mmCIF file of C-alpha atoms in Angstrom:
data_model
loop_
_atom_site.group_PDB
_atom_site.id
_atom_site.type_symbol
_atom_site.label_atom_id
_atom_site.label_comp_id
_atom_site.label_asym_id
_atom_site.label_seq_id
_atom_site.Cartn_x
_atom_site.Cartn_y
_atom_site.Cartn_z
ATOM 1 C CA MET A 671 116.444 102.350 75.026
ATOM 2 C CA LEU A 672 115.904 98.765 76.131
ATOM 3 C CA ALA A 673 117.595 96.224 73.866
ATOM 4 C CA THR A 674 115.235 93.539 72.658
ATOM 5 C CA ALA A 675 115.736 90.049 73.967
ATOM 6 C CA LEU A 676 115.833 88.758 70.391
ATOM 7 C CA VAL A 677 118.771 91.065 69.643
ATOM 8 C CA PRO A 678 120.619 91.445 72.963
ATOM 9 C CA SER A 679 123.040 94.318 73.431
ATOM 10 C CA ARG A 680 125.677 91.632 73.848
ATOM 11 C CA LEU A 681 125.431 87.860 73.434
ATOM 12 C CA ARG A 682 128.335 85.511 73.988
ATOM 13 C CA TRP A 683 128.300 81.710 74.021
ATOM 14 C CA VAL A 684 131.490 80.195 75.398
ATOM 15 C CA GLY A 685 132.700 76.713 76.137
ATOM 16 C CA ARG A 686 133.765 77.053 79.757
ATOM 17 C CA VAL A 687 133.597 79.776 82.414
ATOM 18 C CA ARG A 688 133.565 79.984 86.189
ATOM 19 C CA SER A 689 130.037 81.406 86.226
ATOM 20 C CA THR A 690 127.886 83.076 83.599
ATOM 21 C CA ASN A 691 126.502 85.321 86.368
ATOM 22 C CA ASP A 692 130.033 86.592 86.996
ATOM 23 C CA VAL A 693 130.551 87.255 83.278
ATOM 24 C CA VAL A 694 127.372 89.306 83.024
ATOM 25 C CA ARG A 695 128.069 91.183 86.266
ATOM 26 C CA ASP A 696 131.461 92.251 84.891
ATOM 27 C CA TRP A 697 129.801 93.429 81.689
ATOM 28 C CA LEU A 698 127.287 95.538 83.569
ATOM 29 C CA ARG A 699 129.993 97.088 85.739
ATOM 30 C CA ALA A 700 131.901 97.955 82.555
ATOM 31 C CA GLY A 701 128.855 99.805 81.196
ATOM 32 C CA THR A 702 127.293 97.216 78.867
ATOM 33 C CA PRO A 703 123.642 98.136 78.150
ATOM 34 C CA GLU A 704 120.767 95.806 78.908
ATOM 35 C CA VAL A 705 119.812 93.145 78.007
ATOM 36 C CA CYS A 706 123.162 91.324 77.805
ATOM 37 C CA VAL A 707 123.333 87.543 77.696
ATOM 38 C CA ALA A 708 126.116 85.064 78.485
ATOM 39 C CA VAL A 709 125.771 81.351 77.744
ATOM 40 C CA ALA A 710 128.209 78.544 78.532
ATOM 41 C CA ASP A 711 128.574 74.845 77.841
ATOM 42 C CA GLU A 712 130.145 74.330 81.260
ATOM 43 C CA GLN A 713 130.612 76.230 84.525
ATOM 44 C CA THR A 714 133.419 75.451 86.946
ATOM 45 C CA ALA A 715 131.950 77.534 89.806
ATOM 46 C CA GLY A 716 128.256 77.792 89.046
ATOM 47 C CA ARG A 717 126.092 78.932 91.939
ATOM 48 C CA GLY A 718 122.665 77.934 93.156
ATOM 49 C CA ARG A 719 120.499 79.276 95.950
ATOM 50 C CA ASN A 720 121.776 79.527 99.523
ATOM 51 C CA GLY A 721 125.423 79.019 98.588
ATOM 52 C CA ARG A 722 124.903 75.724 96.781
ATOM 53 C CA THR A 723 126.887 74.833 93.681
ATOM 54 C CA TRP A 724 125.403 74.112 90.257
ATOM 55 C CA THR A 725 127.299 71.557 88.176
ATOM 56 C CA ALA A 726 126.543 69.730 84.950
ATOM 57 C CA PRO A 727 128.616 67.815 82.390
ATOM 58 C CA PRO A 728 129.802 69.877 79.402
ATOM 59 C CA GLY A 729 126.935 70.369 76.944
ATOM 60 C CA ALA A 730 124.330 68.723 79.161
ATOM 61 C CA ALA A 731 122.607 71.912 80.319
ATOM 62 C CA LEU A 732 121.729 75.337 78.970
ATOM 63 C CA LEU A 733 123.576 77.700 81.317
ATOM 64 C CA CYS A 734 122.508 81.266 80.735
ATOM 65 C CA SER A 735 122.669 84.625 82.535
ATOM 66 C CA LEU A 736 120.971 87.877 81.601
ATOM 67 C CA GLY A 737 121.961 91.369 82.687
ATOM 68 C CA PHE A 738 119.467 94.171 83.287
ATOM 69 C CA ARG A 739 119.692 97.831 84.283
ATOM 70 C CA PRO A 740 116.160 98.061 85.703
ATOM 71 C CA THR A 741 115.791 101.795 86.288
ATOM 72 C CA TRP A 742 112.213 101.200 85.130
ATOM 73 C CA LEU A 743 111.399 98.735 87.929
ATOM 74 C CA ALA A 744 110.718 99.539 91.581
ATOM 75 C CA PRO A 745 113.245 97.837 93.890
ATOM 76 C CA ASP A 746 110.518 95.814 95.618
ATOM 77 C CA ARG A 747 109.492 94.395 92.234
ATOM 78 C CA ALA A 748 112.971 93.223 91.212
ATOM 79 C CA TRP A 749 111.935 89.624 91.985
ATOM 80 C CA GLN A 750 109.690 89.798 88.923
ATOM 81 C CA LEU A 751 112.764 89.647 86.678
ATOM 82 C CA ALA A 752 113.492 86.125 87.930
ATOM 83 C CA ALA A 753 109.799 85.290 87.601
ATOM 84 C CA ILE A 754 109.565 86.244 83.924
ATOM 85 C CA VAL A 755 112.826 84.423 83.159
ATOM 86 C CA ALA A 756 111.370 81.282 84.761
ATOM 87 C CA LEU A 757 108.092 81.633 82.859
ATOM 88 C CA ALA A 758 109.821 82.215 79.511
ATOM 89 C CA MET A 759 112.087 79.205 80.022
ATOM 90 C CA ALA A 760 109.171 76.985 81.035
ATOM 91 C CA ASP A 761 107.369 77.886 77.808
ATOM 92 C CA ALA A 762 110.501 77.396 75.704
ATOM 93 C CA ALA A 763 111.386 74.083 77.318
ATOM 94 C CA GLU A 764 107.916 72.720 76.660
ATOM 95 C CA GLY A 765 108.126 73.906 73.083
ATOM 96 C CA VAL A 766 111.531 72.479 72.221
ATOM 97 C CA SER A 767 110.824 69.134 73.912
ATOM 98 C CA SER A 768 107.174 68.824 72.764
ATOM 99 C CA LEU A 769 105.909 68.584 76.340
ATOM 100 C CA SER A 770 102.307 69.552 76.908
ATOM 101 C CA PRO A 771 101.659 73.162 77.996
ATOM 102 C CA GLY A 772 101.865 73.432 81.755
ATOM 103 C CA ALA A 773 103.946 70.263 82.158
ATOM 104 C CA ILE A 774 106.773 72.297 83.650
ATOM 105 C CA ARG A 775 105.754 73.833 86.955
ATOM 106 C CA LEU A 776 107.293 76.358 89.315
ATOM 107 C CA LYS A 777 108.291 75.561 92.876
ATOM 108 C CA TRP A 778 108.467 78.730 94.907
ATOM 109 C CA PRO A 779 110.592 80.683 94.824
ATOM 110 C CA ASN A 780 112.674 79.922 91.717
ATOM 111 C CA ASP A 781 112.808 76.249 90.686
ATOM 112 C CA LEU A 782 111.348 74.657 87.562
ATOM 113 C CA VAL A 783 110.075 71.149 88.275
ATOM 114 C CA ILE A 784 108.176 68.291 86.658
ATOM 115 C CA GLU A 785 105.821 65.836 88.350
ATOM 116 C CA ARG A 786 106.790 62.201 87.825
ATOM 117 C CA ASP A 787 106.012 58.888 89.500
ATOM 118 C CA GLY A 788 103.969 60.535 92.219
ATOM 119 C CA GLY A 789 106.834 62.883 93.083
ATOM 120 C CA VAL A 790 108.637 65.963 91.847
ATOM 121 C CA ALA A 791 111.927 66.309 89.959
ATOM 122 C CA LYS A 792 113.868 69.500 89.399
ATOM 123 C CA VAL A 793 114.733 70.414 85.830
ATOM 124 C CA ALA A 794 116.012 73.993 86.259
ATOM 125 C CA GLY A 795 116.937 76.606 88.831
ATOM 126 C CA VAL A 796 117.032 80.395 88.747
ATOM 127 C CA LEU A 797 119.426 82.620 90.693
ATOM 128 C CA GLY A 798 118.964 86.394 90.833
ATOM 129 C CA GLU A 799 121.675 88.752 92.065
ATOM 130 C CA THR A 800 121.233 92.528 92.309
ATOM 131 C CA ASP A 801 123.280 95.597 93.073
ATOM 132 C CA GLY A 802 122.358 99.241 93.551
ATOM 133 C CA LEU A 803 118.590 98.833 93.486
ATOM 134 C CA GLY A 804 116.939 102.197 94.071
ATOM 135 C CA GLY A 805 120.070 104.054 92.955
ATOM 136 C CA HIS A 806 120.999 105.771 89.719
ATOM 137 C CA ASP A 807 122.458 102.612 88.118
ATOM 138 C CA PRO A 808 120.671 99.504 89.399
ATOM 139 C CA GLN A 809 121.989 96.213 88.066
ATOM 140 C CA ALA A 810 120.386 92.791 88.099
ATOM 141 C CA VAL A 811 121.815 89.482 86.911
ATOM 142 C CA ILE A 812 119.396 86.592 86.448
ATOM 143 C CA GLY A 813 121.003 83.225 85.881
ATOM 144 C CA ILE A 814 119.187 80.071 84.854
ATOM 145 C CA GLY A 815 120.494 76.556 84.404
ATOM 146 C CA ILE A 816 118.221 73.989 82.792
ATOM 147 C CA ASN A 817 119.048 70.322 82.394
ATOM 148 C CA ALA A 818 118.675 69.818 78.658
ATOM 149 C CA ALA A 819 120.568 66.895 77.093
ATOM 150 C CA TRP A 820 121.604 65.292 80.394
ATOM 151 C CA ARG A 821 121.105 61.517 80.430
ATOM 152 C CA ARG A 822 119.814 59.787 83.549
ATOM 153 C CA VAL A 823 122.813 57.422 83.685
ATOM 154 C CA ASP A 824 125.046 60.479 84.131
ATOM 155 C CA PHE A 825 123.089 62.098 86.993
ATOM 156 C CA PRO A 826 125.118 62.467 90.218
ATOM 157 C CA PRO A 827 124.012 59.547 92.425
ATOM 158 C CA GLU A 828 123.499 61.736 95.491
ATOM 159 C CA ILE A 829 120.825 63.862 93.772
ATOM 160 C CA ALA A 830 119.605 61.584 90.964
ATOM 161 C CA ALA A 831 116.285 60.927 92.714
ATOM 162 C CA GLU A 832 115.541 64.648 92.866
ATOM 163 C CA MET A 833 116.370 65.734 89.321
ATOM 164 C CA THR A 834 115.502 65.135 85.691
ATOM 165 C CA SER A 835 116.203 66.649 82.274
ATOM 166 C CA LEU A 836 114.292 67.625 79.157
ATOM 167 C CA LEU A 837 115.946 64.694 77.388
ATOM 168 C CA GLU A 838 114.607 62.210 79.924
ATOM 169 C CA VAL A 839 111.049 63.526 80.198
ATOM 170 C CA SER A 840 110.610 64.027 76.454
ATOM 171 C CA GLY A 841 111.942 60.651 75.308
ATOM 172 C CA ARG A 842 113.936 62.394 72.571
ATOM 173 C CA ASP A 843 117.389 61.404 71.402
ATOM 174 C CA ASP A 844 118.730 64.914 71.892
ATOM 175 C CA ILE A 845 117.705 68.435 72.918
ATOM 176 C CA ASP A 846 118.847 71.316 70.723
ATOM 177 C CA ARG A 847 120.184 73.849 73.223
ATOM 178 C CA ARG A 848 120.543 76.601 70.636
ATOM 179 C CA ALA A 849 116.915 76.170 69.607
ATOM 180 C CA LEU A 850 116.005 76.268 73.296
ATOM 181 C CA LEU A 851 117.936 79.515 73.769
ATOM 182 C CA ASP A 852 116.323 81.110 70.698
ATOM 183 C CA MET A 853 112.840 80.130 71.842
ATOM 184 C CA PHE A 854 113.565 81.371 75.360
ATOM 185 C CA LEU A 855 114.800 84.775 74.207
ATOM 186 C CA ALA A 856 111.878 85.173 71.818
ATOM 187 C CA GLY A 857 109.419 84.454 74.608
ATOM 188 C CA LEU A 858 111.232 86.662 77.083
ATOM 189 C CA GLU A 859 111.145 89.803 74.933
ATOM 190 C CA PRO A 860 107.433 90.642 75.372
ATOM 191 C CA LYS A 861 107.615 89.815 79.078
ATOM 192 C CA VAL A 862 110.491 92.268 79.560
ATOM 193 C CA ARG A 863 108.684 94.949 77.598
ATOM 194 C CA ASP A 864 105.521 94.429 79.629
ATOM 195 C CA LEU A 865 107.490 94.689 82.852
ATOM 196 C CA GLN A 866 109.158 97.856 81.609
ATOM 197 C CA VAL A 867 105.776 99.580 81.464
ATOM 198 C CA GLY A 868 104.488 98.136 84.728
ATOM 199 C CA ARG A 869 102.700 95.003 83.527
ATOM 200 C CA PHE A 870 103.442 91.645 85.118
ATOM 201 C CA ASP A 871 101.369 88.548 84.349
ATOM 202 C CA GLY A 872 100.851 87.507 87.935
ATOM 203 C CA ARG A 873 98.155 85.042 86.986
ATOM 204 C CA ALA A 874 100.491 83.081 84.691
ATOM 205 C CA TRP A 875 103.119 83.036 87.434
ATOM 206 C CA ALA A 876 100.595 81.875 90.037
ATOM 207 C CA ASP A 877 99.057 79.255 87.737
ATOM 208 C CA ARG A 878 102.463 77.616 87.187
ATOM 209 C CA GLN A 879 103.025 77.110 90.919
ATOM 210 C CA LEU A 880 103.047 73.442 91.874
ATOM 211 C CA THR A 881 102.912 74.053 95.608
ATOM 212 C CA SER A 882 99.594 75.894 95.801
ATOM 213 C CA GLY A 883 97.040 73.932 97.823
ATOM 214 C CA ARG A 884 99.576 71.398 99.099
ATOM 215 C CA PRO A 885 101.220 70.745 102.465
ATOM 216 C CA VAL A 886 104.886 71.743 102.417
ATOM 217 C CA ARG A 887 107.880 71.616 104.699
ATOM 218 C CA LEU A 888 109.205 75.165 104.817
ATOM 219 C CA GLU A 889 112.767 75.996 105.811
ATOM 220 C CA LEU A 890 113.225 79.585 107.022
ATOM 221 C CA PRO A 891 116.432 81.689 106.997
ATOM 222 C CA ASP A 892 116.934 81.279 110.744
ATOM 223 C CA GLY A 893 116.946 77.494 110.359
ATOM 224 C CA ALA A 894 113.417 76.994 111.665
ATOM 225 C CA ILE A 895 111.365 74.329 109.886
ATOM 226 C CA GLU A 896 107.586 74.397 109.648
ATOM 227 C CA THR A 897 104.989 72.161 108.035
ATOM 228 C CA VAL A 898 102.281 74.401 106.613
ATOM 229 C CA LEU A 899 99.696 74.494 103.852
ATOM 230 C CA ALA A 900 100.837 76.529 100.853
ATOM 231 C CA THR A 901 97.617 78.255 99.825
ATOM 232 C CA GLY A 902 99.081 80.291 96.968
ATOM 233 C CA VAL A 903 101.456 83.103 96.047
ATOM 234 C CA ASP A 904 101.093 86.874 96.067
ATOM 235 C CA PRO A 905 101.801 88.393 92.620
ATOM 236 C CA ALA A 906 102.271 91.827 94.207
ATOM 237 C CA THR A 907 105.097 90.859 96.563
ATOM 238 C CA GLY A 908 106.339 87.490 95.302
ATOM 239 C CA ALA A 909 105.574 85.948 98.687
ATOM 240 C CA LEU A 910 104.471 82.403 99.380
ATOM 241 C CA VAL A 911 101.123 82.432 101.181
ATOM 242 C CA VAL A 912 100.842 79.753 103.859
ATOM 243 C CA ALA A 913 98.284 78.739 106.458
ATOM 244 C CA ASP A 914 98.854 77.085 109.822
ATOM 245 C CA ARG A 915 96.712 74.295 111.271
ATOM 246 C CA GLU A 916 94.163 76.823 112.524
ATOM 247 C CA GLY A 917 93.811 78.311 109.037
ATOM 248 C CA ARG A 918 95.632 81.554 109.816
ATOM 249 C CA GLU A 919 97.376 82.835 106.703
ATOM 250 C CA ARG A 920 100.607 84.762 106.425
ATOM 251 C CA GLN A 921 103.107 85.684 103.738
ATOM 252 C CA VAL A 922 106.635 84.307 103.552
ATOM 253 C CA LEU A 923 109.074 86.417 101.549
ATOM 254 C CA VAL A 924 112.275 84.447 102.188
ATOM 255 C CA GLY A 925 112.497 80.712 102.646
ATOM 256 C CA GLU A 926 112.731 77.408 100.823
ATOM 257 C CA ILE A 927 110.370 74.503 100.329
ATOM 258 C CA ARG A 928 112.199 71.278 101.093
ATOM 259 C CA HIS A 929 109.323 68.780 100.889
ATOM 260 C CA LEU A 930 105.796 68.790 99.547
ATOM 261 C CA ARG A 931 103.021 66.276 99.146
ATOM 262 C CA VAL A 932 101.964 65.312 95.624
ATOM 263 C CA ASN A 933 99.127 62.813 95.134
ATOM 264 C CA GLY A 934 99.347 61.911 98.809
ATOM 265 C CA ALA A 935 103.087 61.155 98.664
ATOM 266 C CA ARG A 936 105.770 63.323 100.203
ATOM 267 C CA ALA A 937 108.443 64.393 97.750
ATOM 268 C CA ARG A 938 111.823 65.886 98.560
ATOM 269 C CA VAL A 939 112.555 68.826 96.243
#
């Protein structure tokens, strides 16, 4: 039986680890039931997309990984686990920081961003890692790192222009990371249960997308770079839908948006 997200099969909050994704992966391999959750104050080898690292000062971010055994999910729908984690965290982050609903947007495929000063700043990233999909014991680890109580003066200079935190956008003196975790897990539970029985709120996922209807610079796995119009996303496949200058649409399943135009200004994201 699926463990509820409010009462995970295993929940551990530690001070420092290499990677919460690694912790959860080891748990799953050892037979821990879903949903298991690891949280850390600091990661020494946190990972982002495409081999990037994810670093934050101790206590500045909520660093969390969740382990699933999604026998109940078709392999080609495994991306929806990352999608519901992103949606649940967006809701929780708005709640704990008193931001207006919808203030936190999604940038395909797995970033949480906020519009500011005519541009876009990243507040969180999601990394999904899977093993054995389609087999008898599929395993999925979804990690999310969200900048919570990180002050602007402490942002790394080389990426300060591209990032923000809940502390900075809310104007609060502090962000309660434990309250954020509790709100996140509470919001995630019904989304997991819906997904377990084949229901995914594709409209909510599509409505959160910042890129829809905007020109973007798309970087493809082979290194090719294209400037296209992002017309939307496909809730059935998780693809980004883009159109070329002649209006011909196609779906992109793997890639990364490096720039987009917001209010007429190009923003690096």
